[in-house]
Coordinates of C-alpha atoms and ligand atoms in Angstrom, one line a residue:
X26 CA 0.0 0.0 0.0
X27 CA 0.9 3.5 -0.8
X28 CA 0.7 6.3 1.1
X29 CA 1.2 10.1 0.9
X30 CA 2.7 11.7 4.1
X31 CA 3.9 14.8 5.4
X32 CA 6.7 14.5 8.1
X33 CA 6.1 17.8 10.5
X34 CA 7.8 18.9 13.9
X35 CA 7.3 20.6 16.9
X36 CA 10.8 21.5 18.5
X37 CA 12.1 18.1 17.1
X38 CA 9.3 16.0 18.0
X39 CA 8.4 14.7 14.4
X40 CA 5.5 13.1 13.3
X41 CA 4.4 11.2 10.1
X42 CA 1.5 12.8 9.0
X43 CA -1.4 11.4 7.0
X44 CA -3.7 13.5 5.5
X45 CA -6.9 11.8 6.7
X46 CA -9.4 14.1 4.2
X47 CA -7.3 12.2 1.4
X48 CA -6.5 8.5 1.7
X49 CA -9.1 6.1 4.1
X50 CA -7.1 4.5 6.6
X51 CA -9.8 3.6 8.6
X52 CA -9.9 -0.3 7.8
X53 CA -5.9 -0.4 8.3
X54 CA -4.1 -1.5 11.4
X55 CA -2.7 2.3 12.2
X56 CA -0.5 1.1 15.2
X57 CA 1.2 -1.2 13.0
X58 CA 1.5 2.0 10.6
X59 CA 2.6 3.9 13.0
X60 CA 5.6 1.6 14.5
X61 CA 6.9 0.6 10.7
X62 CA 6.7 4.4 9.7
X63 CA 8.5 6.3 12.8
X64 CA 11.2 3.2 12.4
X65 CA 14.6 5.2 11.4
X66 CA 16.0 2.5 10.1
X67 CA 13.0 0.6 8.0
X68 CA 10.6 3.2 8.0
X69 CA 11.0 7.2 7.5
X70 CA 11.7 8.2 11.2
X71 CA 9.8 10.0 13.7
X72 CA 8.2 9.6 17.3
X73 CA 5.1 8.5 16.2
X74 CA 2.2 8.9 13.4
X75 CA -0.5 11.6 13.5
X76 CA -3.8 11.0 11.3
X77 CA -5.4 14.7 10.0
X78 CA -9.1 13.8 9.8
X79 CA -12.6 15.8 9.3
X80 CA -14.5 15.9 12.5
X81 CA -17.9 15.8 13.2
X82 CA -17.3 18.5 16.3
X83 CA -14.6 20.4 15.4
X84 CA -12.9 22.0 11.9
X85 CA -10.7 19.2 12.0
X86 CA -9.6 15.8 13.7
X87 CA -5.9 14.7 15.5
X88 CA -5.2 11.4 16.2
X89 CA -1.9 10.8 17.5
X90 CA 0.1 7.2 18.0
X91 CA 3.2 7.2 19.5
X92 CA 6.6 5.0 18.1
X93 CA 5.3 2.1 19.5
X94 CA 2.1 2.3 18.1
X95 CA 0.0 3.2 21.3
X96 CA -2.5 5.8 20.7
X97 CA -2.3 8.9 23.0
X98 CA -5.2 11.1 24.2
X99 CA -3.5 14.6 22.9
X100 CA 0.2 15.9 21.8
X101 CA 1.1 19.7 21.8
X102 CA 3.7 19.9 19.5
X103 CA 1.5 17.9 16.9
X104 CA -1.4 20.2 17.3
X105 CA 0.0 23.3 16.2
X106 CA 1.7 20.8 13.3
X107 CA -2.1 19.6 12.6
X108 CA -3.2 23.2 12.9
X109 CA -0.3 24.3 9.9
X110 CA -1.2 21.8 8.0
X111 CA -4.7 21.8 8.4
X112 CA -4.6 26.0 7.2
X113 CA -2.3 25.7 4.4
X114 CA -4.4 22.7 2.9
X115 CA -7.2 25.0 3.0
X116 CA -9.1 22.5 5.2
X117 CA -9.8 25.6 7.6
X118 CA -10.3 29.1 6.1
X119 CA -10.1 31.5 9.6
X120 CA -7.1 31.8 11.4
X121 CA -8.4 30.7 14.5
X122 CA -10.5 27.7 14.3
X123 CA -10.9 24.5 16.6
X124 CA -9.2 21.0 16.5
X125 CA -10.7 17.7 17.9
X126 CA -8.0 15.3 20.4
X127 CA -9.1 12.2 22.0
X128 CA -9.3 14.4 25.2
X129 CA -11.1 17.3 23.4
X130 CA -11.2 19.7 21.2
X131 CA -9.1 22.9 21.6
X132 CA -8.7 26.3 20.1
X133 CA -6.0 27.1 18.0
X134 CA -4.9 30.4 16.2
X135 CA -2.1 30.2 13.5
X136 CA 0.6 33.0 12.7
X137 CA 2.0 33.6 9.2
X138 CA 5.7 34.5 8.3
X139 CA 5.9 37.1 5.2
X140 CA 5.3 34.0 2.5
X141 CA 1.3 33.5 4.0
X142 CA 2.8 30.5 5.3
X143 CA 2.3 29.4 9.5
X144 CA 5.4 29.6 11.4
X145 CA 3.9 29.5 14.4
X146 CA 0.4 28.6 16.4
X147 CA -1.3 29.2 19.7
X148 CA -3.6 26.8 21.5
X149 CA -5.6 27.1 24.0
X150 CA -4.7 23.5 25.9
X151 CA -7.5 23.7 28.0
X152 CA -7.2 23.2 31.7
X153 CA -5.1 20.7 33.6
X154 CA -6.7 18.1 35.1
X155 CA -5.1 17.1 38.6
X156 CA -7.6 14.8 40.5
X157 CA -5.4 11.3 41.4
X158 CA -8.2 9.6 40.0
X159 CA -8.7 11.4 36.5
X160 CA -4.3 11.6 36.2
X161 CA -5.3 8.5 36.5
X162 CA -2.3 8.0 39.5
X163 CA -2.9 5.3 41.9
X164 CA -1.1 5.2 45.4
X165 CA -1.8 3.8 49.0
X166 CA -2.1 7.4 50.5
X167 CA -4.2 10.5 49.4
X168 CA -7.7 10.4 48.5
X169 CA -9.2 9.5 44.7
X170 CA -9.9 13.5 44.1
X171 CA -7.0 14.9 46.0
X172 CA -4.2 16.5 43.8
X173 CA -0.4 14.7 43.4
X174 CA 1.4 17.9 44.5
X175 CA 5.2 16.7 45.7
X176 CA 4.3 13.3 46.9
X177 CA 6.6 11.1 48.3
X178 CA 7.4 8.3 45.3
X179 CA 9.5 5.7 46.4
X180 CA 11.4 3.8 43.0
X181 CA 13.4 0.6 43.3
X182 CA 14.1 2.0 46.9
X183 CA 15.7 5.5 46.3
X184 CA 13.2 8.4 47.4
X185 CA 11.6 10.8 45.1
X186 CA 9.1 13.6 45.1
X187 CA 6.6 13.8 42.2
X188 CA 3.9 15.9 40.5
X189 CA 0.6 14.4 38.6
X190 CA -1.3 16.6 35.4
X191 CA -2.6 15.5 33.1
X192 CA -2.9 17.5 30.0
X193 CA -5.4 15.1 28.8
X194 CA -2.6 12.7 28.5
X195 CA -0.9 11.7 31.9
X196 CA 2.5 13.4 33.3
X197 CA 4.8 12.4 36.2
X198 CA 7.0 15.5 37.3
X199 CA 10.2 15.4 39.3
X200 CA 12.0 18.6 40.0
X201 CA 15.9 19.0 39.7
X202 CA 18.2 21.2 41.1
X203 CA 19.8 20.9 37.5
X204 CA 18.4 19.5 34.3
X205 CA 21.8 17.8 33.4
X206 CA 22.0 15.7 36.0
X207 CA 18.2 14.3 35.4
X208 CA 17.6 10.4 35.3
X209 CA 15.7 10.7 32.2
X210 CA 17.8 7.2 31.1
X211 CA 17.0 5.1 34.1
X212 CA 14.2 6.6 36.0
X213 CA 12.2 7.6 32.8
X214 CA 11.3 3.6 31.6
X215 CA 10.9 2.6 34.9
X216 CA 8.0 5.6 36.0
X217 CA 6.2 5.2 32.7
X218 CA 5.3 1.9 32.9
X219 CA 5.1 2.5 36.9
X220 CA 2.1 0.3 38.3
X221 CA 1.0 3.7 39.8
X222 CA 0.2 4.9 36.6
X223 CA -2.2 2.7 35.4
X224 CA -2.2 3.4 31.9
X225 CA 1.6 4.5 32.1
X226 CA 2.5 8.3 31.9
X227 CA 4.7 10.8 30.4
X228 CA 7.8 11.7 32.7
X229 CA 9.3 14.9 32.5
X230 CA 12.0 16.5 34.9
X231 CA 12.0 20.3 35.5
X232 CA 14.8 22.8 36.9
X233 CA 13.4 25.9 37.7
X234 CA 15.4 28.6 36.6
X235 CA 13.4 31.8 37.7
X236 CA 9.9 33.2 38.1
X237 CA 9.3 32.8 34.5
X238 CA 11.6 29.9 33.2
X239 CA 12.1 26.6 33.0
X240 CA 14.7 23.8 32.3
X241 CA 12.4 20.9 30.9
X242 CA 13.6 17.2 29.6
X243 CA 11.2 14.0 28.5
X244 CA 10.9 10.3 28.8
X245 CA 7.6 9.8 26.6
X246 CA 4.8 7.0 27.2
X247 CA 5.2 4.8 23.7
X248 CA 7.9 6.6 22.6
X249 CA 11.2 7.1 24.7
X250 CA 13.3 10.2 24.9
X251 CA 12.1 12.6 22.7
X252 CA 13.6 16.3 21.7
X253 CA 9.9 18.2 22.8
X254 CA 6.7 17.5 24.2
X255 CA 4.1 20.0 24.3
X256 CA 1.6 18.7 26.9
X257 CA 4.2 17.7 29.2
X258 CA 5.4 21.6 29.0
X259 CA 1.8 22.5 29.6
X260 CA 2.0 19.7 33.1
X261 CA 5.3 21.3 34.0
X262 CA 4.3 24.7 33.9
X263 CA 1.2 23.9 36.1
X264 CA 3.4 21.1 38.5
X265 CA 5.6 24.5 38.9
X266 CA 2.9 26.7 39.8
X267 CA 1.1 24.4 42.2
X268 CA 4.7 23.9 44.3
X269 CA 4.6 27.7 44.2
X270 CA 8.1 28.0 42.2
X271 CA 6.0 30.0 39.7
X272 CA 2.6 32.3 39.4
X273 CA -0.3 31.9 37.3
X274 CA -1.3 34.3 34.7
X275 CA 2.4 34.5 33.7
X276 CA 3.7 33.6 30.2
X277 CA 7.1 31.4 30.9
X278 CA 9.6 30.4 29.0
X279 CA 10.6 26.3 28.4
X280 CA 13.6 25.2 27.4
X281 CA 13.2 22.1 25.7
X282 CA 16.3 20.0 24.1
X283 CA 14.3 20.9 20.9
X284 CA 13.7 24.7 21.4
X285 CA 11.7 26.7 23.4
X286 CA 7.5 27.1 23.9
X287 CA 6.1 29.7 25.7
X288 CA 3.5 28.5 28.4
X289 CA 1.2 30.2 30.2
X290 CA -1.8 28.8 33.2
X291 CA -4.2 31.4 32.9
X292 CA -6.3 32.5 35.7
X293 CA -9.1 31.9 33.7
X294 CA -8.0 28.1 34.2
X295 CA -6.9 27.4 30.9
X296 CA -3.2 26.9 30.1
X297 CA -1.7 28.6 26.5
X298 CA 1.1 27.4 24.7
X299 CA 2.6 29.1 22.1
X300 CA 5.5 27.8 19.7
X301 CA 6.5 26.6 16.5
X302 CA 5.5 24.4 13.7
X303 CA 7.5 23.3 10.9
X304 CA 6.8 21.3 7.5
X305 CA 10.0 19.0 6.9
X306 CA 9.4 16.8 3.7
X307 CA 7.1 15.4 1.7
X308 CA 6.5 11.5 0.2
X309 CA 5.5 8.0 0.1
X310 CA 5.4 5.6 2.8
X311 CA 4.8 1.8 1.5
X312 CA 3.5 -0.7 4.0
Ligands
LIG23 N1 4.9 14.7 22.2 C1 3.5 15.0 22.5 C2 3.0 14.1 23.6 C3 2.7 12.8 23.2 C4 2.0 12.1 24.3 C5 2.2 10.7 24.3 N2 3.6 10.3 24.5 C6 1.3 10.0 25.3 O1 0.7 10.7 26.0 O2 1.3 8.8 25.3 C7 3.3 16.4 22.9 O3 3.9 17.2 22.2 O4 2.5 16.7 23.7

């Protein structure tokens, strides 16, 4: 089979994206897809595979599997990819129009560089969800709707201290007094799969630099190290207000390995992120 793709990123966090409005892939096994296309060696290369579909709620439709072909419930840095590619195939006319997730459907408003082309997007993310229950986080202590703010976290008996948000899709967030020294390579595969986090998690560590920036690095569920993740910069940015190392209703800068987004948990409740989106090649995937 033959398929037309798009590969996009976010900060380095590359998808393969299918333009859902064009081929049916709705019959095909798109975890399987997914793993042979993100393979860098058989397949083109990226973290994961993001359909572009119509939607019977929204202007348009993400959904988002990960390298390993599990399908997530949102990605940051692929909707402001979705939203590019969604206004420069005409599938939207406005600027600012409204894309559907797993975990809902968010607003997003595209900027255009001198060519008419986006270079860049806001979206409003919606607001964090941090009941235990809804992470979903499970642990002897604290009660199913209390919040996970700097609980104790014991892992193959060294102590930690650990945030819960979910951004739609789950995040575990350990603060560092430096981001180099972070155990992204051995604390990162053993948290997401963590029995605590019942269907695994994203696991991000944090160094808070000042009032309004942030060191930021990511072990992704289904995927592994990757060079951005938007949702998780969403989490962090609310894990850092809620341990009062930040304030709401400022915008914050997060340095990524990839790049930097700029985050901000409005007092409205909603948390914006704002950053780029970039169109890398076009082709042909056969699987
Ligand atoms: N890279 C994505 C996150 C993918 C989330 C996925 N790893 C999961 O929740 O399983 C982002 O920019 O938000």
């Amino acid at each position: 089979m033959n398929i037309p793709f798009t590969k996009m990123h976010g900060l380095g966090n590359s998808y393969i994206y299918i333009d859902g409005f064009k081929v049916n892939l709705l019959e095909q096994d798109l975890p399987e897809i997914a793993r042979q296309a993100s393979n860098v060696h058989t397949g083109i290369g990226s973290d994961g595979l993001i359909m572009v579909l119509p939607s019977e709620v929204a202007d348009v439709r993400m959904r988002i599997f990960n390298r390993d072909g599990s399908e997530a419930m949102n990605c940051g840095n692929g909707l402001r990819c979705v939203a590019k590619f969604a206004y420069e195939s005409r599938y939207v006319q406005q600027k600012t129009f409204y894309i559907e997730a797993k975990s809902g459907v968010v607003q997003a408003t595209v900027h255009l560089d001198d060519d008419q082309l986006v270079e860049s997007v806001t979206v409003d993310m919606g607001e964090p969800i941090l009941a235990r229950s809804t992470i979903p986080m499970e642990t002897e202590s604290g009660g199913l709707f209390d919040e996970v703010i700097h609980e104790p976290f014991r892992v193959d008996g060294d102590d930690y201290h650990v945030t819960a948000v979910s951004m739609g899709n789950p995040h575990a967030i350990f603060f560092q007094e430096q981001i180099k020294d972070a155990p992204l390579y051995t604390l990162g595969p053993k948290v997401t799969n963590d029995d605590r986090f019942p269907e695994g998690v994203n696991v991000e560590f944090v160094e808070v630099v000042k009032h309004d920036e942030i060191n930021f690095r990511v072990w992704e569920r289904g995927s592994g190290i990757t060079q951005a993740c938007g949702t998780g910069a969403c989490a962090a940015v609310v894990a850092s207000s809620l341990n009062g190392y930040l304030e709401r209703d400022q915008e914050v800068t997060v340095h990524l390995d990839g790049g930097d987004l700029w985050i901000t948990w409005l007092g409205s409740g909603s948390v914006s992120m704002r950053g780029p989106a970039v169109t890398i090649a076009q082709g042909n995937l056969w699987v």
